[in-house]
Structure formats: C-alpha cells, structure tokens
Tab-separated table of C-alpha atoms and ligand atoms in Angstrom:
chain	number	residue	atom	x	y	z
C	1	MET	CA	22.992	6.399	1.140
C	2	VAL	CA	23.003	8.619	4.056
C	3	GLU	CA	21.160	11.928	4.227
C	4	PRO	CA	21.298	14.672	6.847
C	5	ILE	CA	17.594	15.413	8.273
C	6	HIS	CA	17.142	18.088	11.019
C	7	LEU	CA	14.435	19.193	13.086
C	8	PRO	CA	13.235	22.635	12.426
C	9	SER	CA	12.778	25.070	15.581
C	10	ARG	CA	8.471	24.769	17.002
C	11	ALA	CA	8.285	28.121	15.449
C	12	ASP	CA	9.328	27.367	12.471
C	13	ARG	CA	7.135	24.221	12.017
C	14	SER	CA	4.369	26.072	12.941
C	15	ALA	CA	4.963	29.316	10.215
C	16	ALA	CA	5.692	26.062	7.907
C	17	LEU	CA	2.083	24.474	8.946
C	18	GLU	CA	0.541	28.334	8.145
C	19	ARG	CA	2.442	28.378	5.104
C	20	ALA	CA	1.272	24.793	3.654
C	21	GLY	CA	-1.974	25.854	4.611
C	22	HIS	CA	-2.725	22.946	6.863
C	23	ASN	CA	-2.042	20.238	4.619
C	24	VAL	CA	1.342	18.299	4.894
C	25	PHE	CA	1.489	17.535	1.019
C	26	ASN	CA	1.961	21.155	0.562
C	27	LEU	CA	5.191	21.051	3.120
C	28	ASP	CA	8.738	20.861	1.649
C	29	SER	CA	10.697	17.923	2.902
C	30	GLU	CA	13.466	20.179	4.271
C	31	ASP	CA	11.210	21.225	6.662
C	32	VAL	CA	10.593	17.676	7.806
C	33	PHE	CA	12.061	15.519	9.911
C	34	VAL	CA	11.033	12.422	9.951
C	35	ASP	CA	9.033	11.365	6.840
C	36	LEU	CA	6.328	8.969	7.141
C	37	LEU	CA	3.933	10.057	4.671
C	38	THR	CA	4.239	6.957	2.504
C	39	ASP	CA	6.435	4.101	1.714
C	40	SER	CA	6.415	4.348	-1.896
C	41	GLY	CA	9.458	5.208	-3.494
C	42	THR	CA	11.145	6.543	-0.714
C	43	GLY	CA	13.341	3.595	0.299
C	44	THR	CA	16.905	3.219	0.197
C	45	MET	CA	18.267	1.314	-2.658
C	46	SER	CA	21.005	-1.338	-1.697
C	47	THR	CA	24.674	-1.386	-3.089
C	48	ALA	CA	23.504	-4.211	-5.247
C	49	GLN	CA	21.348	-2.355	-6.640
C	50	TRP	CA	22.931	0.736	-7.432
C	51	ALA	CA	25.747	-1.733	-9.098
C	52	ALA	CA	23.028	-2.880	-11.096
C	53	MET	CA	22.429	0.500	-12.332
C	54	PHE	CA	25.743	1.398	-13.872
C	55	GLU	CA	25.021	-1.699	-15.744
C	56	GLY	CA	21.536	-0.466	-17.541
C	57	ASP	CA	21.285	-1.386	-21.098
C	58	GLU	CA	19.794	1.985	-22.499
C	59	ALA	CA	18.753	0.459	-25.909
C	60	TYR	CA	15.223	1.259	-26.755
C	61	ALA	CA	14.511	-2.115	-27.648
C	62	GLY	CA	15.197	-5.598	-26.302
C	63	SER	CA	17.493	-4.414	-23.695
C	64	ARG	CA	19.568	-6.479	-21.506
C	65	SER	CA	17.901	-4.762	-18.609
C	66	PHE	CA	14.655	-5.418	-19.563
C	67	HIS	CA	15.453	-9.432	-20.004
C	68	ASP	CA	16.642	-9.722	-16.163
C	69	LEU	CA	13.477	-7.759	-14.909
C	70	ARG	CA	11.619	-10.498	-16.616
C	71	GLU	CA	13.908	-13.487	-15.609
C	72	ALA	CA	13.483	-11.784	-11.795
C	73	VAL	CA	9.680	-11.252	-12.193
C	74	GLU	CA	9.392	-15.130	-13.872
C	75	ASP	CA	11.359	-16.375	-10.776
C	76	VAL	CA	9.144	-14.682	-8.207
C	77	THR	CA	5.762	-14.729	-9.510
C	78	GLY	CA	6.116	-17.778	-11.668
C	79	LEU	CA	4.302	-15.871	-14.558
C	80	PRO	CA	6.148	-15.791	-18.107
C	81	HIS	CA	5.362	-12.408	-19.232
C	82	THR	CA	6.257	-8.766	-17.840
C	83	ILE	CA	5.077	-5.555	-19.151
C	84	PRO	CA	7.080	-2.643	-17.358
C	85	ALA	CA	5.375	0.441	-15.955
C	86	HIS	CA	6.695	3.691	-15.328
C	87	GLN	CA	4.568	3.389	-12.212
C	88	GLY	CA	1.785	1.259	-10.552
C	89	ARG	CA	-0.755	3.836	-11.792
C	90	GLY	CA	0.773	3.511	-15.453
C	91	ALA	CA	0.890	-0.519	-15.084
C	92	GLU	CA	-3.118	-0.237	-14.198
C	93	ASN	CA	-3.520	2.101	-17.046
C	94	ALA	CA	-2.350	-0.568	-19.289
C	95	LEU	CA	-4.067	-3.786	-17.626
C	96	TYR	CA	-7.204	-2.022	-16.626
C	97	GLY	CA	-7.152	0.050	-19.971
C	98	THR	CA	-7.526	-3.412	-21.818
C	99	LEU	CA	-9.601	-5.248	-20.275
C	100	LEU	CA	-12.669	-3.498	-18.651
C	101	SER	CA	-15.438	-1.557	-21.064
C	102	GLU	CA	-18.209	0.096	-19.998
C	103	GLY	CA	-20.385	-1.352	-17.593
C	104	ASP	CA	-18.317	-3.750	-16.103
C	105	VAL	CA	-18.116	-4.407	-12.709
C	106	VAL	CA	-14.840	-4.890	-10.797
C	107	LEU	CA	-14.804	-6.464	-7.012
C	108	ASN	CA	-11.907	-6.279	-5.193
C	109	ASN	CA	-11.007	-7.023	-1.344
C	110	THR	CA	-10.338	-2.967	-1.359
C	111	HIS	CA	-9.570	-1.080	-4.215
C	112	PHE	CA	-6.255	1.391	-3.700
C	113	ASP	CA	-7.437	5.046	-4.583
C	114	THR	CA	-5.688	4.573	-8.142
C	115	THR	CA	-7.420	1.240	-9.227
C	116	ARG	CA	-10.582	2.821	-8.088
C	117	ALA	CA	-9.817	6.062	-10.204
C	118	HIS	CA	-9.012	3.560	-13.560
C	119	VAL	CA	-11.739	1.494	-12.842
C	120	ALA	CA	-13.731	4.500	-13.416
C	121	ASN	CA	-11.829	5.989	-15.828
C	122	GLN	CA	-13.441	3.069	-17.972
C	123	GLY	CA	-16.756	3.453	-17.350
C	124	ALA	CA	-16.589	0.663	-15.057
C	125	GLU	CA	-17.713	0.179	-11.491
C	126	ALA	CA	-15.574	-0.819	-8.626
C	127	VAL	CA	-16.976	-2.547	-5.481
C	128	ASP	CA	-15.244	-3.666	-2.497
C	129	CYS	CA	-15.641	-6.810	-0.285
C	130	PRO	CA	-13.623	-6.695	2.496
C	131	VAL	CA	-14.129	-8.742	5.098
C	132	GLU	CA	-16.201	-8.049	8.002
C	133	GLY	CA	-14.426	-5.892	10.853
C	134	ALA	CA	-11.399	-4.753	8.387
C	135	TRP	CA	-12.604	-1.068	9.328
C	136	ASP	CA	-12.569	-1.563	12.978
C	137	HIS	CA	-9.172	-1.220	14.982
C	138	ASP	CA	-10.346	-3.564	17.589
C	139	SER	CA	-10.688	-6.371	15.326
C	140	GLU	CA	-8.722	-9.088	16.120
C	141	GLY	CA	-7.937	-11.682	13.356
C	142	GLU	CA	-4.556	-12.528	11.365
C	143	PHE	CA	-5.786	-11.840	7.523
C	144	LEU	CA	-8.402	-8.900	8.146
C	145	GLY	CA	-7.295	-7.829	4.680
C	146	ASN	CA	-8.684	-11.036	3.097
C	147	PHE	CA	-11.588	-10.830	0.137
C	148	SER	CA	-15.054	-11.446	1.056
C	149	ILE	CA	-16.006	-14.032	-0.930
C	150	GLU	CA	-19.711	-14.336	1.033
C	151	LYS	CA	-19.956	-10.281	-0.388
C	152	ALA	CA	-18.838	-10.980	-3.663
C	153	TRP	CA	-21.600	-13.744	-4.015
C	154	ASP	CA	-24.147	-10.988	-2.812
C	155	VAL	CA	-23.051	-8.856	-5.691
C	156	VAL	CA	-22.831	-11.418	-8.243
C	157	ASP	CA	-26.553	-11.613	-7.131
C	158	GLU	CA	-27.475	-8.190	-7.685
C	159	VAL	CA	-25.908	-7.443	-10.676
C	160	GLY	CA	-25.826	-10.756	-12.546
C	161	ALA	CA	-22.279	-12.531	-13.128
C	162	ASP	CA	-21.893	-11.226	-16.563
C	163	ARG	CA	-21.017	-7.703	-15.533
C	164	VAL	CA	-18.114	-8.958	-13.348
C	165	THR	CA	-15.500	-9.519	-15.588
C	166	VAL	CA	-12.510	-8.892	-13.126
C	167	VAL	CA	-11.920	-9.963	-9.730
C	168	VAL	CA	-9.148	-8.116	-7.772
C	169	SER	CA	-6.942	-8.975	-4.516
C	170	THR	CA	-4.937	-6.386	-3.215
C	171	ILE	CA	-1.772	-7.879	-0.970
C	172	THR	CA	-1.531	-6.383	1.442
C	173	ASN	CA	-4.889	-4.862	1.672
C	174	ASN	CA	-3.300	-1.001	1.960
C	175	SER	CA	-6.707	0.945	1.655
C	176	ALA	CA	-7.743	-1.832	4.861
C	177	ALA	CA	-4.728	-1.168	7.193
C	178	GLY	CA	-2.299	-2.633	5.450
C	179	GLN	CA	-3.568	-6.059	6.399
C	180	PRO	CA	-2.110	-9.503	4.647
C	181	VAL	CA	-4.254	-11.730	2.257
C	182	SER	CA	-3.832	-15.707	3.399
C	183	LEU	CA	-2.728	-18.184	0.563
C	184	GLU	CA	-6.332	-19.798	1.342
C	185	ASN	CA	-8.088	-16.793	0.347
C	186	LEU	CA	-6.364	-16.014	-2.472
C	187	ARG	CA	-7.181	-19.742	-3.837
C	188	GLU	CA	-10.911	-19.379	-3.192
C	189	THR	CA	-10.944	-16.004	-4.565
C	190	ALA	CA	-9.175	-17.364	-7.375
C	191	GLN	CA	-11.685	-19.965	-7.411
C	192	PHE	CA	-14.475	-17.894	-6.932
C	193	ALA	CA	-13.463	-15.932	-10.297
C	194	ARG	CA	-13.508	-18.886	-12.487
C	195	ASP	CA	-16.532	-19.932	-11.367
C	196	ILE	CA	-18.482	-16.460	-12.956
C	197	ASP	CA	-15.769	-16.647	-15.679
C	198	ALA	CA	-14.281	-13.774	-14.908
C	199	LEU	CA	-10.295	-13.248	-14.445
C	200	PHE	CA	-8.728	-13.161	-11.703
C	201	VAL	CA	-5.785	-10.207	-10.747
C	202	LEU	CA	-3.154	-9.652	-8.241
C	203	ASP	CA	-2.682	-6.202	-7.195
C	204	ALA	CA	0.482	-7.431	-5.750
C	205	CYS	CA	2.465	-4.087	-4.621
C	206	ARG	CA	3.478	-6.122	-1.182
C	207	PHE	CA	3.370	-9.336	-2.572
C	208	ALA	CA	6.879	-10.022	-0.007
C	209	GLU	CA	5.445	-8.217	3.081
C	210	ASN	CA	1.749	-10.285	2.597
C	211	ALA	CA	4.177	-13.809	2.214
C	212	TYR	CA	6.138	-13.145	5.162
C	213	PHE	CA	2.441	-12.628	7.669
C	214	ILE	CA	1.282	-15.945	5.916
C	215	HIS	CA	4.671	-17.507	6.943
C	216	GLU	CA	4.774	-15.905	10.512
C	217	ALA	CA	1.102	-16.360	10.890
C	218	GLU	CA	1.914	-20.318	11.175
C	219	ARG	CA	5.164	-20.263	12.827
C	220	SER	CA	3.032	-18.459	15.958
C	221	GLU	CA	0.596	-21.476	15.491
C	222	ALA	CA	3.134	-23.947	16.073
C	223	SER	CA	5.071	-22.503	18.972
C	224	GLU	CA	1.629	-21.997	20.250
C	225	ARG	CA	1.341	-25.558	19.662
C	226	ALA	CA	4.373	-26.760	20.980
C	227	SER	CA	3.762	-24.432	24.408
C	228	GLY	CA	0.236	-26.350	24.682
C	229	GLU	CA	-1.938	-22.974	23.933
C	230	THR	CA	-4.802	-23.657	21.772
C	231	ALA	CA	-4.283	-21.687	18.966
C	232	SER	CA	-7.752	-18.881	18.246
C	233	ARG	CA	-6.704	-17.300	14.915
C	234	GLU	CA	-7.070	-18.008	11.705
C	235	ARG	CA	-3.882	-19.890	10.336
C	236	GLU	CA	-1.983	-21.349	7.056
C	237	ALA	CA	-1.455	-25.347	7.398
C	238	GLY	CA	2.030	-26.323	6.555
C	239	GLN	CA	3.712	-22.731	5.481
C	240	HIS	CA	6.026	-22.261	8.411
C	241	ASP	CA	8.463	-24.280	7.053
C	242	ARG	CA	8.282	-23.250	3.604
C	243	PRO	CA	11.262	-20.973	2.292
C	244	LEU	CA	9.639	-17.275	2.050
C	245	ALA	CA	10.278	-17.175	-1.501
C	246	GLU	CA	8.309	-20.314	-1.891
C	247	ILE	CA	5.379	-18.904	0.065
C	248	ALA	CA	5.390	-15.528	-2.195
C	249	ARG	CA	5.423	-17.248	-5.399
C	250	ALA	CA	2.322	-19.695	-3.998
C	251	GLN	CA	0.660	-16.243	-3.817
C	252	PHE	CA	0.794	-16.265	-7.673
C	253	ASP	CA	-0.366	-19.789	-8.637
C	254	ASP	CA	-4.024	-18.817	-9.455
C	255	ALA	CA	-3.412	-15.532	-11.030
C	256	ASP	CA	-3.946	-14.358	-14.401
C	257	ALA	CA	-2.442	-11.310	-14.308
C	258	VAL	CA	-0.128	-8.849	-11.640
C	259	VAL	CA	-0.126	-5.253	-11.666
C	260	VAL	CA	3.034	-4.033	-9.171
C	261	SER	CA	4.566	-0.679	-8.457
C	262	GLY	CA	7.824	-1.387	-7.912
C	263	LYS	CA	7.841	1.749	-5.299
C	264	LYS	CA	6.416	-1.017	-2.813
C	265	ASP	CA	8.591	-4.195	-2.943
C	266	GLY	CA	10.275	-3.888	-6.142
C	267	LEU	CA	12.824	-1.593	-3.617
C	268	VAL	CA	13.022	1.048	-6.209
C	269	ASN	CA	12.395	4.753	-6.074
C	270	ILE	CA	10.392	4.665	-9.329
C	271	GLY	CA	9.103	2.251	-11.411
C	272	GLY	CA	5.899	-1.106	-11.933
C	273	PHE	CA	4.898	-3.605	-14.298
C	274	VAL	CA	2.242	-5.813	-15.211
C	275	ALA	CA	3.004	-9.687	-15.535
C	276	CYS	CA	0.298	-11.833	-17.561
C	277	ARG	CA	0.076	-15.470	-17.548
C	278	GLU	CA	-1.142	-16.056	-21.133
C	279	GLU	CA	0.644	-14.403	-24.051
C	280	SER	CA	-2.929	-13.217	-25.740
C	281	LEU	CA	-3.378	-11.410	-22.965
C	282	ALA	CA	-0.101	-9.917	-22.809
C	283	ASP	CA	0.171	-8.617	-26.286
C	284	ARG	CA	-3.054	-6.965	-25.776
C	285	VAL	CA	-1.478	-5.373	-22.946
C	286	LYS	CA	1.832	-4.138	-24.499
C	287	ALA	CA	-0.738	-2.639	-27.360
C	288	ARG	CA	-2.000	-0.187	-24.780
C	289	THR	CA	1.810	0.135	-22.964
C	290	THR	CA	3.528	1.588	-26.234
C	291	LEU	CA	0.600	3.539	-26.751
C	292	TYR	CA	0.346	5.562	-22.987
C	293	GLU	CA	4.056	4.255	-21.494
C	294	GLY	CA	6.365	3.387	-24.275
C	295	PHE	CA	7.765	0.325	-26.590
C	296	PRO	CA	6.708	-3.095	-23.896
C	297	THR	CA	10.541	-3.803	-23.117
C	298	TYR	CA	11.390	-0.508	-21.257
C	299	GLY	CA	7.593	0.929	-20.583
C	300	GLY	CA	8.476	4.451	-19.473
C	301	MET	CA	11.551	3.446	-17.692
C	302	ALA	CA	15.001	3.648	-18.151
C	303	GLY	CA	17.285	0.599	-18.545
C	304	ARG	CA	18.983	1.226	-15.445
C	305	ASP	CA	15.902	1.451	-13.611
C	306	LEU	CA	14.452	-1.439	-14.546
C	307	ALA	CA	18.171	-2.949	-13.757
C	308	ALA	CA	17.426	-1.882	-9.948
C	309	MET	CA	14.295	-3.229	-9.417
C	310	ALA	CA	15.229	-6.927	-11.202
C	311	VAL	CA	17.300	-6.910	-8.171
C	312	GLY	CA	15.149	-5.333	-5.474
C	313	LEU	CA	12.323	-7.899	-6.167
C	314	ARG	CA	14.515	-10.484	-5.139
C	315	GLU	CA	15.776	-8.667	-1.949
C	316	ALA	CA	12.517	-7.834	-1.358
C	317	VAL	CA	12.034	-11.822	-0.625
C	318	GLU	CA	15.106	-12.415	1.252
C	319	PRO	CA	14.221	-13.506	5.149
C	320	PRO	CA	16.311	-10.895	7.124
C	321	TYR	CA	15.006	-7.867	4.970
C	322	VAL	CA	11.714	-8.740	5.609
C	323	ALA	CA	11.639	-9.671	9.332
C	324	ASP	CA	13.290	-6.072	9.379
C	325	ARG	CA	10.635	-4.166	7.989
C	326	VAL	CA	7.851	-5.669	8.886
C	327	GLY	CA	9.436	-5.848	12.604
C	328	GLN	CA	10.151	-1.861	12.494
C	329	VAL	CA	6.295	-1.448	11.011
C	330	ALA	CA	5.103	-3.362	14.469
C	331	TYR	CA	7.722	-2.147	16.917
C	332	LEU	CA	6.265	1.594	16.179
C	333	GLY	CA	2.686	0.187	16.654
C	334	ASP	CA	3.550	-1.763	19.867
C	335	LEU	CA	4.708	1.304	21.041
C	336	LEU	CA	1.345	3.333	20.161
C	337	ALA	CA	-0.516	0.534	21.650
C	338	ASP	CA	1.542	0.374	25.037
C	339	ALA	CA	0.886	4.148	25.292
C	340	ASP	CA	-2.716	3.244	24.750
C	341	LEU	CA	-3.404	4.637	21.551
C	342	PRO	CA	-6.094	3.045	19.770
C	343	VAL	CA	-3.747	1.228	16.935
C	344	PHE	CA	-5.078	-1.545	14.751
C	345	GLN	CA	-3.049	-4.428	15.644
C	346	PRO	CA	-1.752	-7.039	14.637
C	347	THR	CA	0.096	-3.748	12.557
C	348	GLY	CA	-0.025	-3.952	8.426
C	349	GLY	CA	3.262	-4.741	6.852
C	350	HIS	CA	4.113	-1.182	5.977
C	351	ALA	CA	2.435	1.224	8.165
C	352	VAL	CA	0.967	1.565	11.571
C	353	TYR	CA	-2.365	3.186	11.374
C	354	LEU	CA	-3.874	4.968	14.586
C	355	ASP	CA	-7.911	5.804	15.026
C	356	ALA	CA	-7.459	9.520	15.232
C	357	GLY	CA	-11.232	9.746	15.571
C	358	ALA	CA	-11.553	7.576	18.777
C	359	VAL	CA	-8.431	10.172	19.891
C	360	LEU	CA	-9.596	13.403	19.202
C	361	THR	CA	-13.276	13.002	20.170
C	362	ASP	CA	-14.607	16.762	20.693
C	363	ILE	CA	-13.581	17.316	16.602
C	364	PRO	CA	-16.666	15.986	14.615
C	365	ALA	CA	-15.585	14.267	10.962
C	366	GLU	CA	-16.840	16.858	8.996
C	367	ARG	CA	-14.437	18.934	11.141
C	368	PHE	CA	-11.461	16.722	10.086
C	369	PRO	CA	-9.787	15.117	13.078
C	370	ALA	CA	-7.147	12.862	11.923
C	371	GLN	CA	-6.121	15.842	9.531
C	372	ARG	CA	-5.686	18.090	13.005
C	373	PHE	CA	-3.773	15.226	14.033
C	374	VAL	CA	-1.539	15.129	11.365
C	375	CYS	CA	-0.671	18.757	11.682
C	376	GLU	CA	-0.733	18.849	15.367
C	377	LEU	CA	1.655	15.861	14.692
C	378	TYR	CA	4.152	17.761	12.548
C	379	ARG	CA	4.403	20.744	14.939
C	380	GLU	CA	5.044	18.614	17.824
C	381	SER	CA	7.755	16.818	16.220
C	382	GLY	CA	8.467	17.334	13.021
C	383	VAL	CA	6.908	13.953	11.827
C	384	ARG	CA	4.894	13.937	8.727
C	385	ALA	CA	1.836	11.473	8.385
C	386	VAL	CA	-0.976	11.234	6.138
C	387	GLU	CA	-4.627	11.992	7.084
C	388	LEU	CA	-7.065	8.373	5.755
C	389	GLY	CA	-10.723	10.025	6.518
C	390	GLU	CA	-13.213	12.731	6.130
C	391	PHE	CA	-10.670	14.519	4.216
C	392	ALA	CA	-8.942	12.282	1.795
C	393	PHE	CA	-12.542	10.459	0.713
C	394	PRO	CA	-14.887	12.962	1.584
C	395	GLY	CA	-18.430	11.332	2.221
C	396	ALA	CA	-16.913	7.828	2.344
C	397	GLY	CA	-18.232	7.279	6.023
C	398	ARG	CA	-14.940	5.602	6.512
C	399	PRO	CA	-13.223	5.985	9.936
C	400	GLN	CA	-10.804	8.845	10.947
C	401	LEU	CA	-7.277	7.102	9.985
C	402	VAL	CA	-3.998	8.811	10.654
C	403	ARG	CA	-1.084	6.807	8.679
C	404	LEU	CA	2.193	6.573	9.624
C	405	ALA	CA	3.905	4.733	6.693
C	406	LEU	CA	7.619	3.734	6.962
C	407	PRO	CA	10.330	4.098	4.046
C	408	ARG	CA	12.118	0.538	3.553
C	409	ARG	CA	15.512	0.546	5.165
C	410	THR	CA	15.529	4.072	6.022
C	411	TYR	CA	14.734	4.976	9.543
C	412	THR	CA	16.562	3.435	12.708
C	413	ARG	CA	14.608	2.711	16.037
C	414	GLU	CA	15.591	6.328	17.449
C	415	HIS	CA	13.241	7.601	14.749
C	416	LEU	CA	10.780	5.757	15.908
C	417	ASP	CA	10.751	6.510	19.518
C	418	HIS	CA	10.710	9.753	18.611
C	419	VAL	CA	7.498	9.357	16.322
C	420	ALA	CA	5.618	7.878	19.318
C	421	ASP	CA	6.923	10.161	21.526
C	422	GLY	CA	5.329	12.845	19.025
C	423	VAL	CA	2.203	10.979	19.006
C	424	ALA	CA	1.715	10.487	22.534
C	425	ALA	CA	2.502	14.009	23.139
C	426	VAL	CA	-0.193	15.105	20.601
C	427	ALA	CA	-3.000	12.772	21.722
C	428	ASP	CA	-2.350	14.081	25.801
C	429	ARG	CA	-3.651	17.427	24.775
C	430	ALA	CA	-6.639	16.103	23.019
C	431	GLY	CA	-9.214	18.751	24.116
C	432	GLU	CA	-7.473	21.664	23.488
C	433	TYR	CA	-7.169	21.358	19.138
C	434	GLU	CA	-9.911	23.183	16.530
C	435	GLY	CA	-11.320	21.614	14.254
C	436	LEU	CA	-10.128	22.173	10.029
C	437	GLU	CA	-12.104	23.389	7.147
C	438	VAL	CA	-11.457	23.705	2.982
C	439	VAL	CA	-10.794	27.076	2.000
C	440	THR	CA	-9.555	26.163	-1.707
C	441	GLU	CA	-9.575	22.697	-3.472
C	442	PRO	CA	-8.865	21.205	-6.770
C	443	PRO	CA	-11.936	20.845	-8.704
C	444	MET	CA	-11.574	16.767	-8.665
C	445	PRO	CA	-12.791	16.050	-5.360
C	446	GLU	CA	-10.765	12.649	-5.474
C	447	LEU	CA	-7.502	14.714	-5.789
C	448	ARG	CA	-8.378	17.301	-2.878
C	449	HIS	CA	-6.217	15.691	-0.247
C	450	PHE	CA	-2.978	16.345	-2.335
C	451	SER	CA	-3.474	20.156	-2.685
C	452	ALA	CA	-6.181	21.728	-0.922
C	453	ARG	CA	-5.760	24.506	1.771
C	454	LEU	CA	-7.227	24.386	5.479
C	455	ARG	CA	-7.728	26.872	8.364
C	456	SER	CA	-8.997	26.245	11.706
C	457	VAL	CA	-12.316	26.809	12.783
C	458	PRO	CA	-14.061	25.968	16.443
C	459	ALA	CA	-14.296	22.135	16.601
U	501	PLP	C1	0.845	2.472	-5.033
U	501	PLP	C2	-0.284	1.551	-5.223
U	501	PLP	C3	-0.601	1.637	-6.494
U	501	PLP	C4	-0.052	2.330	-7.524
U	501	PLP	O1	1.132	2.462	-7.777
U	501	PLP	P1	1.829	3.911	-7.729
U	501	PLP	O2	3.364	3.320	-7.921
U	501	PLP	O3	1.542	4.761	-6.794
U	501	PLP	O4	1.129	4.437	-9.732
U	501	PLP	C5	-1.958	0.403	-6.693
U	501	PLP	N1	-2.048	-0.623	-5.981
U	501	PLP	C6	-1.708	-0.154	-4.628
U	501	PLP	C7	-2.029	-1.057	-3.559
U	501	PLP	C8	-0.916	0.768	-4.009
U	501	PLP	O5	-0.404	0.257	-2.742
C-alpha cells in the first residue's frame, strides 16, 4: 500500500502545535509528514498477508485461521498452546490476571508501561532489574537489555523468594532504549526463575529483532577474529552460523509462557497472543480470555487478522526483512551519532533514542526538555517523535529521552535523511527554547502524556 504524505507549511505546523497543546499525541496524522511516534501497528503488510486476509475464516469457534496462527506460533516459538488477544495488553491481562495475586512480586529486565500497569492492577509489585549502564547513552556493550541476575537476587533477599512468583524478560528491552537480550542471559534468567520456583515469562514483542542482534553479535566477533582484532564485546558463541529462525526459536526454549503484541514483530496493525508450554496454564488463561477478550480461538481478533498475523510471524524471521529493518534504525542512529548528537549506540531494534536532556541543557527536567525537543522537531520538519522522560514518567528520575520509532517496511532513506536534518537543526538552536508546563491533565497520572495539554514557560 502506498499512502501520500505531505509537509504542511511551517506556519501551519506551528498552528497545529498550538491546537495540540504542545502534545504531539493530539496532532492529526494528516498534519504529520514522517510519523515516528511508535512502531506499534504502524507498519506495512506484505502481499502474502493481504492475500491471507481474503481467506480469513470468521467462524466463532475453531476457525481455520486460528489453526494457521497456532501452527505459526508453534513453528516460531516451539510453544504448543496459543491464545489470541486483541493486542499485547489484552494478552497481558489474560496472562498476568491469571498468574498474579495481591502481594506478589514480578521481576523484569524492565517492565513496559502496560505490563507494569497490569501487574499493579493485580495488587502485585513490579520491580525492574536492568543491567548497570542501561540508562546511560555513553554505555557500550552489545546486550544492554539483559536482565540483571545480581539485582534479582538482591530483591529476593529483601522480599523473600516466596513472593516472587513470576520472572519476565522483555525482548528487546523496549523501555531501555530497545536494547537486545543475549541467549545466554535468557538461559541464566530461566535458571534463576527455576531456582526460586517462579514462572519464566517472555515478553517477546520484538523476538525477531532480538534474534537478529544475537546473530550479528557473533558475526562481528567472527570477523574480528578473522582480522586478528580482539573482540571486546560480549558475544554469543556459536550463533553466527545458525539460521535466524533457529536462533529466534532458541530464545523461547526455557519459557513457560509468552506474551506478544502482534503490532510489533507480528507485522500486523492489530493483534496479539499468549502462548503456553503447559496445557494446564493455557486452560486457566483461556478462562480469563473468554471473559475479557472473546472465545479463546479468536480472542478479540477477526479471523482475517489472525490469518495476517500467522503470515507476519513467519516473515519477521526472514533474514532479508529483519536485516533491512534493524539496518534502517542503525542508519538513522549513525546519522545522528555522526552529527555528534547523544544517541544510544548500538541503536536498538525499533527506535533511535536521543538524550534530549544532554542537548537542551538550559531546560531543567521539570520543564520537560525532551517534550520541548519533540515539539520543536515537529515545528522544524513535520516529524512526530515521542517523549520518554519526566513528562511521560513523572518523578521516575529517568533520563530525558526522545524516541524516534520506525514503522516497519514504511519509510525510505530519504525520509530518514529528512528526520536527521530536522533533529540536527533543533539541536543547533539549543539555547533558544523555553520550557513547558502542564495546563490540563487526565485524572490518572500514568496516562498524562497521552492527553495532557502544555504551554511554554521560561526555562
Ligand atoms: C507494545 C508492547 C506491549 C503492549 O502491547 P500493545 O499491543 O500496545 O497493547 C507490551 N510489552 C512490550 C514490550 C511492548 O513493546
């Protein structure tokens, strides 16, 4: 599918920004030229996916499209029981609502926002265990998304092993700059979960991108060996010659259950699923799915959408696709790094993360430097990015990040060159901007960045 886009005039962009209350979630997509708000559900489907949609079976129970999806999930992950959901958070509700009760503790390399919310919704506590340096754009290393076993043992010492009922690894680690998790770390995390008698869950929205990083880490190590250089980075021994699909599947070897938003590496615009190894757990998840999502062979999805996701999951691990995908993100990251802008490197699989706090140094965190950066980037170039800093996570003490997330199979290099020019132009005038303050916000503070309105105030 091809969709025309257009760049409104600078005056129109400024007017749109005012109407939106300096919050790009309030912009109409018609007013956006290159939309990097999110990679979730915003990609382009293939001819094979569209063809599969025409053959979607809309039966209420036991549809052919469900069986196609179940087979695809088993081929890709090795897990035999699939329960569809309308999107990732629906799958989270079905799984975590089944597994967790009041007072439980969940450990995760980093909880994605909706995961944290579902854990909290069960009266359980979400504790992050990222590795040292995960929040620092100066950090180097190939697997900064890893789960810290050391931190996890500290938490167990503090709260007691009995309370920690679920251990999660999020691949890639979306909230920590989309950084990958190594196979070795997945194995160690699974072993840790077994040691404390907890269930091991993979939040595997970006399983294909993560597998690609594992594959590439070993390749760079192999070529360094060949050229006589010593490899300084953490690496994955023996993964270089393995087919990507096999590495992808190996990631799931020790998982008891998996939650996936199909809007990422499912390559669809809507959908998700839970997959389980044991039938007994699957049966419990199905009961809750029936309550909140729908009959467990469709789980809130149309048959045609199940069919498209079945094809998308297989396409996601085709090497040319994923090399191009991760390569595009790296291309944009390199353009910005070459312009001396503070971006996380190596870049993650789905987005470039810019430390706007290190660019707009005159604006203190409570005046939202990253949100200012997002607004000025839109004014400058019609590019929509998103703030992940003090505005999105009030009081969390996180760095002031701007995320540029790339939709899959959508933009070209020319678009990315345009984005990089815009980012550089905003950074060039770093001393000239005012800060922002919130004028109106919704009742739930966790949701304020989706709809709050802001106004300019002196920094
Ligand atoms: C997107 C995402 C989710 C939630 O999925 P939705 O489809 O947006 O509901 C959960 N976990 C991670 C890591 C995600 O990136």
